[in-house]
PDB file of C-alpha atoms and ligand atoms in Angstrom:
ATOM      1  CA  UNK E 278     -34.207 -31.891  -7.850  1.00 77.00           C
ATOM      2  CA  UNK E 279     -33.106 -31.085 -11.422  1.00 83.00           C
ATOM      3  CA  UNK E 280     -29.973 -29.053 -12.081  1.00 79.00           C
ATOM      4  CA  UNK E 281     -31.898 -26.069 -13.393  1.00 83.00           C
ATOM      5  CA  UNK E 282     -33.965 -25.718 -10.188  1.00 87.00           C
ATOM      6  CA  UNK E 283     -30.883 -26.283  -8.034  1.00 90.00           C
ATOM      7  CA  UNK E 284     -29.159 -23.314  -9.661  1.00 93.00           C
ATOM      8  CA  UNK E 285     -32.211 -21.040  -9.838  1.00 96.00           C
ATOM      9  CA  UNK E 286     -31.813 -17.427  -8.716  1.00 98.00           C
ATOM     10  CA  UNK E 287     -34.338 -16.951  -5.923  1.00 98.00           C
ATOM     11  CA  UNK E 288     -35.317 -14.673  -3.063  1.00 98.00           C
ATOM     12  CA  UNK E 289     -35.289 -15.856   0.544  1.00 98.00           C
ATOM     13  CA  UNK E 290     -37.007 -14.532   3.654  1.00 98.00           C
ATOM     14  CA  UNK E 291     -36.230 -15.798   7.137  1.00 97.00           C
ATOM     15  CA  UNK E 292     -38.932 -14.250   9.293  1.00 96.00           C
ATOM     16  CA  UNK E 293     -37.707 -14.318  12.874  1.00 91.00           C
ATOM     17  CA  UNK E 294     -39.132 -13.024  16.136  1.00 86.00           C
ATOM     18  CA  UNK E 295     -36.430 -10.342  16.314  1.00 88.00           C
ATOM     19  CA  UNK E 296     -35.431  -9.744  12.700  1.00 93.00           C
ATOM     20  CA  UNK E 297     -36.221 -10.568   9.110  1.00 96.00           C
ATOM     21  CA  UNK E 298     -33.204 -11.781   7.161  1.00 97.00           C
ATOM     22  CA  UNK E 299     -33.607 -11.537   3.394  1.00 97.00           C
ATOM     23  CA  UNK E 300     -31.328 -12.806   0.684  1.00 98.00           C
ATOM     24  CA  UNK E 301     -31.084 -13.237  -3.045  1.00 98.00           C
ATOM     25  CA  UNK E 302     -28.882 -15.877  -4.614  1.00 97.00           C
ATOM     26  CA  UNK E 303     -28.553 -19.436  -5.822  1.00 97.00           C
ATOM     27  CA  UNK E 304     -26.631 -20.935  -2.863  1.00 97.00           C
ATOM     28  CA  UNK E 305     -24.768 -19.861   0.320  1.00 97.00           C
ATOM     29  CA  UNK E 306     -21.779 -19.025  -1.884  1.00 96.00           C
ATOM     30  CA  UNK E 307     -23.323 -16.128  -3.776  1.00 96.00           C
ATOM     31  CA  UNK E 308     -25.959 -14.510  -1.554  1.00 95.00           C
ATOM     32  CA  UNK E 309     -26.619 -10.836  -1.052  1.00 96.00           C
ATOM     33  CA  UNK E 310     -28.388 -10.356   2.272  1.00 96.00           C
ATOM     34  CA  UNK E 311     -29.988  -7.708   4.438  1.00 97.00           C
ATOM     35  CA  UNK E 312     -31.778  -7.572   7.813  1.00 97.00           C
ATOM     36  CA  UNK E 313     -34.827  -5.637   9.010  1.00 97.00           C
ATOM     37  CA  UNK E 314     -36.119  -5.501  12.603  1.00 96.00           C
ATOM     38  CA  UNK E 315     -39.362  -7.490  12.967  1.00 94.00           C
ATOM     39  CA  UNK E 316     -40.996  -4.812  15.138  1.00 93.00           C
ATOM     40  CA  UNK E 317     -44.755  -4.791  15.684  1.00 93.00           C
ATOM     41  CA  UNK E 318     -45.887  -3.462  12.297  1.00 95.00           C
ATOM     42  CA  UNK E 319     -45.969  -6.270   9.704  1.00 95.00           C
ATOM     43  CA  UNK E 320     -46.924  -3.971   6.799  1.00 94.00           C
ATOM     44  CA  UNK E 321     -43.799  -1.901   7.379  1.00 96.00           C
ATOM     45  CA  UNK E 322     -41.546  -4.991   7.276  1.00 95.00           C
ATOM     46  CA  UNK E 323     -43.306  -6.462   4.233  1.00 94.00           C
ATOM     47  CA  UNK E 324     -42.840  -3.246   2.324  1.00 94.00           C
ATOM     48  CA  UNK E 325     -39.123  -3.025   3.269  1.00 96.00           C
ATOM     49  CA  UNK E 326     -38.624  -6.671   2.280  1.00 96.00           C
ATOM     50  CA  UNK E 327     -40.413  -6.456  -1.060  1.00 92.00           C
ATOM     51  CA  UNK E 328     -38.688  -3.150  -1.959  1.00 94.00           C
ATOM     52  CA  UNK E 329     -35.314  -4.738  -1.300  1.00 97.00           C
ATOM     53  CA  UNK E 330     -36.137  -7.907  -3.240  1.00 96.00           C
ATOM     54  CA  UNK E 331     -37.378  -5.762  -6.140  1.00 93.00           C
ATOM     55  CA  UNK E 332     -34.103  -3.795  -6.177  1.00 95.00           C
ATOM     56  CA  UNK E 333     -32.060  -6.995  -6.079  1.00 95.00           C
ATOM     57  CA  UNK E 334     -34.097  -8.298  -8.998  1.00 93.00           C
ATOM     58  CA  UNK E 335     -33.126  -5.177 -10.923  1.00 92.00           C
ATOM     59  CA  UNK E 336     -29.453  -5.749 -10.132  1.00 95.00           C
ATOM     60  CA  UNK E 337     -29.125  -9.542 -10.450  1.00 95.00           C
ATOM     61  CA  UNK E 338     -31.908 -10.617 -12.783  1.00 95.00           C
ATOM     62  CA  UNK E 339     -35.420 -12.013 -12.493  1.00 96.00           C
ATOM     63  CA  UNK E 340     -36.119 -14.091  -9.419  1.00 97.00           C
ATOM     64  CA  UNK E 341     -37.560 -17.492 -10.286  1.00 97.00           C
ATOM     65  CA  UNK E 342     -39.117 -18.096  -6.885  1.00 97.00           C
ATOM     66  CA  UNK E 343     -39.178 -17.003  -3.252  1.00 98.00           C
ATOM     67  CA  UNK E 344     -38.840 -19.112  -0.120  1.00 98.00           C
ATOM     68  CA  UNK E 345     -40.150 -18.072   3.281  1.00 98.00           C
ATOM     69  CA  UNK E 346     -39.121 -19.671   6.563  1.00 97.00           C
ATOM     70  CA  UNK E 347     -41.214 -18.125   9.304  1.00 96.00           C
ATOM     71  CA  UNK E 348     -41.439 -18.037  13.075  1.00 92.00           C
ATOM     72  CA  UNK E 349     -44.699 -19.493  14.239  1.00 85.00           C
ATOM     73  CA  UNK E 350     -46.950 -21.087  14.907  1.00 91.00           C
ATOM     74  CA  UNK E 351     -47.846 -20.964  11.214  1.00 95.00           C
ATOM     75  CA  UNK E 352     -50.634 -22.572   9.175  1.00 96.00           C
ATOM     76  CA  UNK E 353     -49.040 -24.852   6.576  1.00 95.00           C
ATOM     77  CA  UNK E 354     -52.221 -26.548   5.343  1.00 94.00           C
ATOM     78  CA  UNK E 355     -52.969 -25.346   1.768  1.00 92.00           C
ATOM     79  CA  UNK E 356     -56.637 -26.333   2.259  1.00 93.00           C
ATOM     80  CA  UNK E 357     -57.060 -24.117   5.322  1.00 94.00           C
ATOM     81  CA  UNK E 358     -58.526 -20.582   5.121  1.00 94.00           C
ATOM     82  CA  UNK E 359     -55.634 -19.296   7.215  1.00 95.00           C
ATOM     83  CA  UNK E 360     -52.947 -21.006   5.068  1.00 95.00           C
ATOM     84  CA  UNK E 361     -49.785 -18.899   5.069  1.00 96.00           C
ATOM     85  CA  UNK E 362     -50.648 -17.098   8.298  1.00 95.00           C
ATOM     86  CA  UNK E 363     -48.714 -16.731  11.490  1.00 95.00           C
ATOM     87  CA  UNK E 364     -51.428 -17.831  13.925  1.00 92.00           C
ATOM     88  CA  UNK E 365     -51.350 -17.747  17.738  1.00 86.00           C
ATOM     89  CA  UNK E 366     -47.994 -16.069  18.339  1.00 82.00           C
ATOM     90  CA  UNK E 367     -47.663 -13.976  21.506  1.00 79.00           C
ATOM     91  CA  UNK E 368     -45.655 -11.493  19.431  1.00 84.00           C
ATOM     92  CA  UNK E 369     -47.420  -8.130  19.409  1.00 87.00           C
ATOM     93  CA  UNK E 370     -48.914  -7.125  16.041  1.00 92.00           C
ATOM     94  CA  UNK E 371     -48.262 -10.495  14.412  1.00 94.00           C
ATOM     95  CA  UNK E 372     -51.325 -12.583  15.341  1.00 93.00           C
ATOM     96  CA  UNK E 373     -53.170 -13.914  12.258  1.00 94.00           C
ATOM     97  CA  UNK E 374     -50.874 -12.133   9.817  1.00 95.00           C
ATOM     98  CA  UNK E 375     -50.819 -13.660   6.337  1.00 96.00           C
ATOM     99  CA  UNK E 376     -47.131 -13.536   5.500  1.00 95.00           C
ATOM    100  CA  UNK E 377     -47.388 -15.827   2.454  1.00 96.00           C
ATOM    101  CA  UNK E 378     -50.264 -13.778   1.024  1.00 95.00           C
ATOM    102  CA  UNK E 379     -48.331 -10.522   1.460  1.00 94.00           C
ATOM    103  CA  UNK E 380     -45.340 -11.858  -0.478  1.00 95.00           C
ATOM    104  CA  UNK E 381     -47.523 -13.456  -3.174  1.00 95.00           C
ATOM    105  CA  UNK E 382     -49.299 -10.147  -3.735  1.00 94.00           C
ATOM    106  CA  UNK E 383     -45.980  -8.466  -4.471  1.00 91.00           C
ATOM    107  CA  UNK E 384     -44.649 -11.344  -6.601  1.00 94.00           C
ATOM    108  CA  UNK E 385     -47.767 -12.898  -8.178  1.00 95.00           C
ATOM    109  CA  UNK E 386     -46.033 -14.604 -11.111  1.00 96.00           C
ATOM    110  CA  UNK E 387     -43.467 -16.823  -9.394  1.00 96.00           C
ATOM    111  CA  UNK E 388     -43.760 -19.766  -6.973  1.00 97.00           C
ATOM    112  CA  UNK E 389     -43.546 -18.852  -3.280  1.00 97.00           C
ATOM    113  CA  UNK E 390     -42.626 -21.610  -0.813  1.00 97.00           C
ATOM    114  CA  UNK E 391     -43.604 -21.389   2.832  1.00 97.00           C
ATOM    115  CA  UNK E 392     -42.496 -23.389   5.880  1.00 97.00           C
ATOM    116  CA  UNK E 393     -41.376 -22.896   9.465  1.00 96.00           C
ATOM    117  CA  UNK E 394     -38.060 -21.118  10.101  1.00 96.00           C
ATOM    118  CA  UNK E 395     -36.628 -24.283  11.648  1.00 97.00           C
ATOM    119  CA  UNK E 396     -37.751 -26.539   8.793  1.00 97.00           C
ATOM    120  CA  UNK E 397     -36.106 -24.062   6.411  1.00 98.00           C
ATOM    121  CA  UNK E 398     -32.897 -24.131   8.460  1.00 98.00           C
ATOM    122  CA  UNK E 399     -32.977 -27.934   8.498  1.00 98.00           C
ATOM    123  CA  UNK E 400     -33.308 -27.933   4.704  1.00 98.00           C
ATOM    124  CA  UNK E 401     -30.418 -25.465   4.397  1.00 98.00           C
ATOM    125  CA  UNK E 402     -28.169 -27.713   6.490  1.00 98.00           C
ATOM    126  CA  UNK E 403     -29.370 -30.716   4.444  1.00 98.00           C
ATOM    127  CA  UNK E 404     -28.384 -29.078   1.153  1.00 97.00           C
ATOM    128  CA  UNK E 405     -25.177 -27.345   2.177  1.00 98.00           C
ATOM    129  CA  UNK E 406     -24.317 -28.027   5.805  1.00 98.00           C
ATOM    130  CA  UNK E 407     -24.076 -30.485   8.659  1.00 98.00           C
ATOM    131  CA  UNK E 408     -27.171 -32.392   7.547  1.00 98.00           C
ATOM    132  CA  UNK E 409     -25.677 -33.245   4.147  1.00 98.00           C
ATOM    133  CA  UNK E 410     -26.030 -36.940   3.381  1.00 97.00           C
ATOM    134  CA  UNK E 411     -28.272 -37.562   6.426  1.00 98.00           C
ATOM    135  CA  UNK E 412     -31.860 -38.676   5.861  1.00 97.00           C
ATOM    136  CA  UNK E 413     -32.763 -38.301   9.533  1.00 98.00           C
ATOM    137  CA  UNK E 414     -31.680 -35.392  11.683  1.00 98.00           C
ATOM    138  CA  UNK E 415     -33.099 -32.542  13.744  1.00 98.00           C
ATOM    139  CA  UNK E 416     -32.310 -28.835  13.596  1.00 98.00           C
ATOM    140  CA  UNK E 417     -32.962 -26.965  16.847  1.00 98.00           C
ATOM    141  CA  UNK E 418     -32.835 -23.197  17.265  1.00 97.00           C
ATOM    142  CA  UNK E 419     -32.414 -21.599  20.680  1.00 97.00           C
ATOM    143  CA  UNK E 420     -32.846 -17.829  20.472  1.00 93.00           C
ATOM    144  CA  UNK E 421     -35.827 -15.528  21.027  1.00 90.00           C
ATOM    145  CA  UNK E 422     -37.803 -18.762  21.178  1.00 93.00           C
ATOM    146  CA  UNK E 423     -37.041 -22.450  20.792  1.00 96.00           C
ATOM    147  CA  UNK E 424     -38.126 -24.531  17.835  1.00 96.00           C
ATOM    148  CA  UNK E 425     -36.983 -27.561  15.941  1.00 97.00           C
ATOM    149  CA  UNK E 426     -37.340 -28.923  12.429  1.00 97.00           C
ATOM    150  CA  UNK E 427     -37.206 -32.629  11.762  1.00 97.00           C
ATOM    151  CA  UNK E 428     -35.833 -34.304   8.646  1.00 98.00           C
ATOM    152  CA  UNK E 429     -37.270 -37.817   8.610  1.00 97.00           C
ATOM    153  CA  UNK E 430     -36.471 -40.212   5.772  1.00 97.00           C
ATOM    154  CA  UNK E 431     -35.158 -37.265   3.726  1.00 96.00           C
ATOM    155  CA  UNK E 432     -38.394 -35.276   4.105  1.00 96.00           C
ATOM    156  CA  UNK E 433     -39.227 -32.367   6.382  1.00 97.00           C
ATOM    157  CA  UNK E 434     -41.663 -33.448   9.084  1.00 96.00           C
ATOM    158  CA  UNK E 435     -45.001 -31.576   9.016  1.00 94.00           C
ATOM    159  CA  UNK E 436     -47.812 -33.812  10.234  1.00 92.00           C
ATOM    160  CA  UNK E 437     -50.989 -32.322  11.669  1.00 91.00           C
ATOM    161  CA  UNK E 438     -49.640 -28.766  11.880  1.00 90.00           C
ATOM    162  CA  UNK E 439     -45.893 -28.788  12.415  1.00 93.00           C
ATOM    163  CA  UNK E 440     -43.830 -30.030  15.337  1.00 95.00           C
ATOM    164  CA  UNK E 441     -43.607 -27.724  18.361  1.00 96.00           C
ATOM    165  CA  UNK E 442     -40.665 -29.351  20.078  1.00 97.00           C
ATOM    166  CA  UNK E 443     -39.772 -26.080  21.811  1.00 98.00           C
ATOM    167  CA  UNK E 444     -42.900 -26.400  23.932  1.00 97.00           C
ATOM    168  CA  UNK E 445     -42.297 -29.884  25.327  1.00 98.00           C
ATOM    169  CA  UNK E 446     -42.492 -30.205  29.101  1.00 98.00           C
ATOM    170  CA  UNK E 447     -39.358 -31.126  30.984  1.00 98.00           C
ATOM    171  CA  UNK E 448     -38.843 -32.591  34.417  1.00 97.00           C
ATOM    172  CA  UNK E 449     -37.853 -29.921  36.934  1.00 97.00           C
ATOM    173  CA  UNK E 450     -34.266 -29.931  38.052  1.00 97.00           C
ATOM    174  CA  UNK E 451     -34.491 -30.262  41.866  1.00 96.00           C
ATOM    175  CA  UNK E 452     -34.203 -26.889  43.609  1.00 96.00           C
ATOM    176  CA  UNK E 453     -34.993 -24.836  40.481  1.00 97.00           C
ATOM    177  CA  UNK E 454     -37.985 -22.580  41.162  1.00 97.00           C
ATOM    178  CA  UNK E 455     -37.805 -20.344  38.063  1.00 98.00           C
ATOM    179  CA  UNK E 456     -41.380 -19.964  36.766  1.00 98.00           C
ATOM    180  CA  UNK E 457     -40.405 -19.807  33.072  1.00 98.00           C
ATOM    181  CA  UNK E 458     -41.382 -17.216  30.468  1.00 97.00           C
ATOM    182  CA  UNK E 459     -43.606 -19.025  27.952  1.00 96.00           C
ATOM    183  CA  UNK E 460     -46.947 -17.150  27.909  1.00 93.00           C
ATOM    184  CA  UNK E 461     -48.761 -20.413  27.146  1.00 94.00           C
ATOM    185  CA  UNK E 462     -46.976 -22.904  29.419  1.00 97.00           C
ATOM    186  CA  UNK E 463     -44.621 -21.102  31.786  1.00 97.00           C
ATOM    187  CA  UNK E 464     -41.860 -23.617  32.259  1.00 98.00           C
ATOM    188  CA  UNK E 465     -41.862 -25.546  28.957  1.00 98.00           C
ATOM    189  CA  UNK E 466     -38.473 -25.952  27.187  1.00 98.00           C
ATOM    190  CA  UNK E 467     -38.768 -22.507  25.557  1.00 97.00           C
ATOM    191  CA  UNK E 468     -40.017 -21.020  28.821  1.00 98.00           C
ATOM    192  CA  UNK E 469     -36.941 -22.354  30.613  1.00 98.00           C
ATOM    193  CA  UNK E 470     -34.170 -22.012  28.018  1.00 98.00           C
ATOM    194  CA  UNK E 471     -34.857 -19.363  25.344  1.00 97.00           C
ATOM    195  CA  UNK E 472     -32.696 -16.227  25.294  1.00 96.00           C
ATOM    196  CA  UNK E 473     -35.370 -14.207  27.159  1.00 96.00           C
ATOM    197  CA  UNK E 474     -35.678 -17.069  29.693  1.00 98.00           C
ATOM    198  CA  UNK E 475     -31.934 -17.094  30.350  1.00 97.00           C
ATOM    199  CA  UNK E 476     -32.046 -13.335  30.855  1.00 97.00           C
ATOM    200  CA  UNK E 477     -35.097 -13.525  33.143  1.00 98.00           C
ATOM    201  CA  UNK E 478     -33.550 -16.324  35.185  1.00 97.00           C
ATOM    202  CA  UNK E 479     -30.168 -14.704  35.726  1.00 96.00           C
ATOM    203  CA  UNK E 480     -30.913 -11.007  35.277  1.00 96.00           C
ATOM    204  CA  UNK E 481     -27.830 -10.831  33.061  1.00 94.00           C
ATOM    205  CA  UNK E 482     -27.673 -11.009  29.229  1.00 90.00           C
ATOM    206  CA  UNK E 483     -25.936 -14.180  27.964  1.00 87.00           C
ATOM    207  CA  UNK E 484     -23.061 -12.152  26.500  1.00 89.00           C
ATOM    208  CA  UNK E 485     -22.235 -10.886  30.004  1.00 93.00           C
ATOM    209  CA  UNK E 486     -23.251 -13.924  32.061  1.00 95.00           C
ATOM    210  CA  UNK E 487     -20.079 -15.270  33.757  1.00 95.00           C
ATOM    211  CA  UNK E 488     -19.096 -18.837  32.750  1.00 96.00           C
ATOM    212  CA  UNK E 489     -19.327 -20.080  36.367  1.00 96.00           C
ATOM    213  CA  UNK E 490     -22.886 -18.739  36.859  1.00 96.00           C
ATOM    214  CA  UNK E 491     -25.289 -21.550  37.821  1.00 96.00           C
ATOM    215  CA  UNK E 492     -27.712 -20.458  35.087  1.00 97.00           C
ATOM    216  CA  UNK E 493     -25.396 -21.990  32.456  1.00 97.00           C
ATOM    217  CA  UNK E 494     -25.559 -25.356  34.198  1.00 97.00           C
ATOM    218  CA  UNK E 495     -29.366 -25.245  34.408  1.00 98.00           C
ATOM    219  CA  UNK E 496     -29.592 -24.010  30.807  1.00 98.00           C
ATOM    220  CA  UNK E 497     -27.454 -26.813  29.394  1.00 98.00           C
ATOM    221  CA  UNK E 498     -29.027 -29.497  31.610  1.00 98.00           C
ATOM    222  CA  UNK E 499     -32.550 -28.611  30.455  1.00 98.00           C
ATOM    223  CA  UNK E 500     -31.386 -28.485  26.820  1.00 98.00           C
ATOM    224  CA  UNK E 501     -29.764 -31.899  27.299  1.00 98.00           C
ATOM    225  CA  UNK E 502     -33.010 -33.307  28.732  1.00 98.00           C
ATOM    226  CA  UNK E 503     -34.975 -31.955  25.764  1.00 98.00           C
ATOM    227  CA  UNK E 504     -32.501 -33.358  23.241  1.00 98.00           C
ATOM    228  CA  UNK E 505     -32.599 -36.735  24.970  1.00 98.00           C
ATOM    229  CA  UNK E 506     -36.397 -36.633  24.523  1.00 98.00           C
ATOM    230  CA  UNK E 507     -35.996 -35.809  20.827  1.00 98.00           C
ATOM    231  CA  UNK E 508     -33.497 -38.673  20.452  1.00 98.00           C
ATOM    232  CA  UNK E 509     -35.999 -41.047  22.064  1.00 98.00           C
ATOM    233  CA  UNK E 510     -38.888 -39.901  19.838  1.00 98.00           C
ATOM    234  CA  UNK E 511     -37.334 -39.343  16.402  1.00 98.00           C
ATOM    235  CA  UNK E 512     -34.073 -41.306  16.528  1.00 98.00           C
ATOM    236  CA  UNK E 513     -32.136 -38.666  14.575  1.00 98.00           C
ATOM    237  CA  UNK E 514     -28.661 -39.396  13.227  1.00 98.00           C
ATOM    238  CA  UNK E 515     -27.535 -35.929  14.279  1.00 98.00           C
ATOM    239  CA  UNK E 516     -28.844 -32.925  16.214  1.00 98.00           C
ATOM    240  CA  UNK E 517     -27.801 -29.501  14.937  1.00 98.00           C
ATOM    241  CA  UNK E 518     -28.235 -26.628  17.412  1.00 98.00           C
ATOM    242  CA  UNK E 519     -28.441 -23.103  15.996  1.00 98.00           C
ATOM    243  CA  UNK E 520     -29.745 -19.764  17.283  1.00 95.00           C
ATOM    244  CA  UNK E 521     -28.007 -17.021  19.230  1.00 94.00           C
ATOM    245  CA  UNK E 522     -27.977 -18.785  22.618  1.00 96.00           C
ATOM    246  CA  UNK E 523     -25.953 -21.691  21.153  1.00 96.00           C
ATOM    247  CA  UNK E 524     -22.937 -19.351  20.978  1.00 96.00           C
ATOM    248  CA  UNK E 525     -22.825 -19.766  24.756  1.00 96.00           C
ATOM    249  CA  UNK E 526     -22.163 -16.096  25.603  1.00 94.00           C
ATOM    250  CA  UNK E 527     -19.325 -15.784  28.101  1.00 94.00           C
ATOM    251  CA  UNK E 528     -19.234 -19.560  28.459  1.00 95.00           C
ATOM    252  CA  UNK E 529     -18.233 -19.987  24.815  1.00 96.00           C
ATOM    253  CA  UNK E 530     -19.733 -22.269  22.186  1.00 97.00           C
ATOM    254  CA  UNK E 531     -17.326 -25.184  22.720  1.00 98.00           C
ATOM    255  CA  UNK E 532     -18.015 -25.434  26.459  1.00 98.00           C
ATOM    256  CA  UNK E 533     -21.744 -24.914  25.913  1.00 98.00           C
ATOM    257  CA  UNK E 534     -21.894 -27.840  23.486  1.00 98.00           C
ATOM    258  CA  UNK E 535     -19.676 -29.999  25.684  1.00 98.00           C
ATOM    259  CA  UNK E 536     -21.986 -29.513  28.679  1.00 98.00           C
ATOM    260  CA  UNK E 537     -24.998 -30.432  26.535  1.00 98.00           C
ATOM    261  CA  UNK E 538     -23.295 -33.549  25.143  1.00 98.00           C
ATOM    262  CA  UNK E 539     -22.359 -34.731  28.636  1.00 98.00           C
ATOM    263  CA  UNK E 540     -25.883 -33.945  29.845  1.00 98.00           C
ATOM    264  CA  UNK E 541     -27.473 -35.993  27.040  1.00 98.00           C
ATOM    265  CA  UNK E 542     -25.267 -38.960  27.925  1.00 98.00           C
ATOM    266  CA  UNK E 543     -26.195 -38.620  31.601  1.00 98.00           C
ATOM    267  CA  UNK E 544     -29.948 -38.484  30.849  1.00 98.00           C
ATOM    268  CA  UNK E 545     -29.906 -41.409  28.382  1.00 98.00           C
ATOM    269  CA  UNK E 546     -27.753 -43.379  30.808  1.00 97.00           C
ATOM    270  CA  UNK E 547     -26.388 -45.770  28.199  1.00 95.00           C
ATOM    271  CA  UNK E 548     -29.816 -47.100  27.255  1.00 96.00           C
ATOM    272  CA  UNK E 549     -29.618 -46.291  23.525  1.00 96.00           C
ATOM    273  CA  UNK E 550     -26.708 -48.261  22.133  1.00 95.00           C
ATOM    274  CA  UNK E 551     -24.959 -46.382  19.333  1.00 97.00           C
ATOM    275  CA  UNK E 552     -21.442 -45.005  18.885  1.00 97.00           C
ATOM    276  CA  UNK E 553     -23.127 -41.698  17.887  1.00 97.00           C
ATOM    277  CA  UNK E 554     -24.306 -41.225  21.465  1.00 97.00           C
ATOM    278  CA  UNK E 555     -21.076 -42.443  23.035  1.00 96.00           C
ATOM    279  CA  UNK E 556     -17.590 -42.075  21.549  1.00 96.00           C
ATOM    280  CA  UNK E 557     -18.878 -40.061  18.563  1.00 98.00           C
ATOM    281  CA  UNK E 558     -21.105 -37.635  20.453  1.00 98.00           C
ATOM    282  CA  UNK E 559     -18.927 -34.659  19.402  1.00 98.00           C
ATOM    283  CA  UNK E 560     -20.173 -35.162  15.843  1.00 98.00           C
ATOM    284  CA  UNK E 561     -23.720 -36.058  16.943  1.00 98.00           C
ATOM    285  CA  UNK E 562     -24.574 -32.723  18.618  1.00 98.00           C
ATOM    286  CA  UNK E 563     -23.102 -29.922  16.532  1.00 98.00           C
ATOM    287  CA  UNK E 564     -23.589 -26.264  15.578  1.00 98.00           C
ATOM    288  CA  UNK E 565     -24.838 -25.441  12.066  1.00 98.00           C
ATOM    289  CA  UNK E 566     -22.169 -25.384   9.348  1.00 98.00           C
ATOM    290  CA  UNK E 567     -24.025 -22.429   7.791  1.00 97.00           C
ATOM    291  CA  UNK E 568     -23.931 -20.590  11.138  1.00 97.00           C
ATOM    292  CA  UNK E 569     -26.458 -17.784  11.433  1.00 94.00           C
ATOM    293  CA  UNK E 570     -27.344 -18.129   7.735  1.00 96.00           C
ATOM    294  CA  UNK E 571     -28.839 -21.624   8.045  1.00 97.00           C
ATOM    295  CA  UNK E 572     -32.387 -20.235   8.010  1.00 97.00           C
ATOM    296  CA  UNK E 573     -32.054 -17.815   5.134  1.00 97.00           C
ATOM    297  CA  UNK E 574     -30.067 -20.326   3.039  1.00 98.00           C
ATOM    298  CA  UNK E 575     -32.760 -22.868   3.828  1.00 98.00           C
ATOM    299  CA  UNK E 576     -35.344 -20.437   2.462  1.00 98.00           C
ATOM    300  CA  UNK E 577     -33.322 -20.400  -0.791  1.00 98.00           C
ATOM    301  CA  UNK E 578     -33.472 -24.203  -0.821  1.00 98.00           C
ATOM    302  CA  UNK E 579     -37.249 -24.111  -0.120  1.00 98.00           C
ATOM    303  CA  UNK E 580     -37.787 -21.833  -3.126  1.00 98.00           C
ATOM    304  CA  UNK E 581     -35.665 -24.038  -5.392  1.00 98.00           C
ATOM    305  CA  UNK E 582     -37.571 -27.151  -4.282  1.00 96.00           C
ATOM    306  CA  UNK E 583     -40.856 -25.415  -5.021  1.00 96.00           C
ATOM    307  CA  UNK E 584     -39.635 -24.511  -8.524  1.00 96.00           C
ATOM    308  CA  UNK E 585     -38.621 -28.112  -9.165  1.00 93.00           C
ATOM    309  CA  UNK E 586     -42.145 -29.241  -8.225  1.00 90.00           C
ATOM    310  CA  UNK E 587     -43.905 -26.581 -10.319  1.00 81.00           C
TER     311      UNK E 587
HETATM  312 ZN1   ZN B 802     -44.430 -23.134  25.778  1.00 56.62          ZN
END
């Protein structure tokens, strides 16, 4: 990317299942940001977002592009009639909503980039965070839902649609009878381990769930199994875990990550020979350096990439 695009002042929208995070800036070091609840009325959110971006433009100067990282599933195929839409989401009010089109209508004269929220977050960590210098890594978010973005050979993985790693099936841990909360699959990874799943399983919000509660063990063991699967499929050089659940509630982030790292080693059972999965596992499975701003900063990076290609 050329220097001019790298420093471009852009708008960023991280469209999440719970909230929209918007920002204006050139990098994580100079962003102004705001949040709006996602709710069930897309038009209301779009108008709040575009009003705010318009005001920021008045204060900071003309935006040269906008990046959108969205919850999904989304249609990323420019040749498709539903390009730019959120498609089959169970989220009320958001089925078949054209998020890219809504933003383009408000800002018709500048490039608008569009990708999944997790691909955006992966790109943010690649530019400014724990993915810097790595051509192959995976960014996982565990929050309202579970999703993952893959950086493969220095490019975000898209493929047929986009990866849906959050909906992989996992082997049942013996004795666990929890049905799972995914409306499509029940006990897929998201159905077993998202924030709502943890709450449904234990009846207690993560922030209040005692560290010794068995739900934390099940939670981290299933996450470890899923990450072991990802390691087997994509051979990433690092796995970054973001999202609200990764803070580990009462358990604490350090313990949460430690249990996952040990779980991954147990599942892989020494089969994949690399220091990254053995003595260096503490730097193989890590939280995002950009913290909760990985997604919105990634949307800034998406916009700047789009400008450089224009
Ligand atoms: Zn599912």
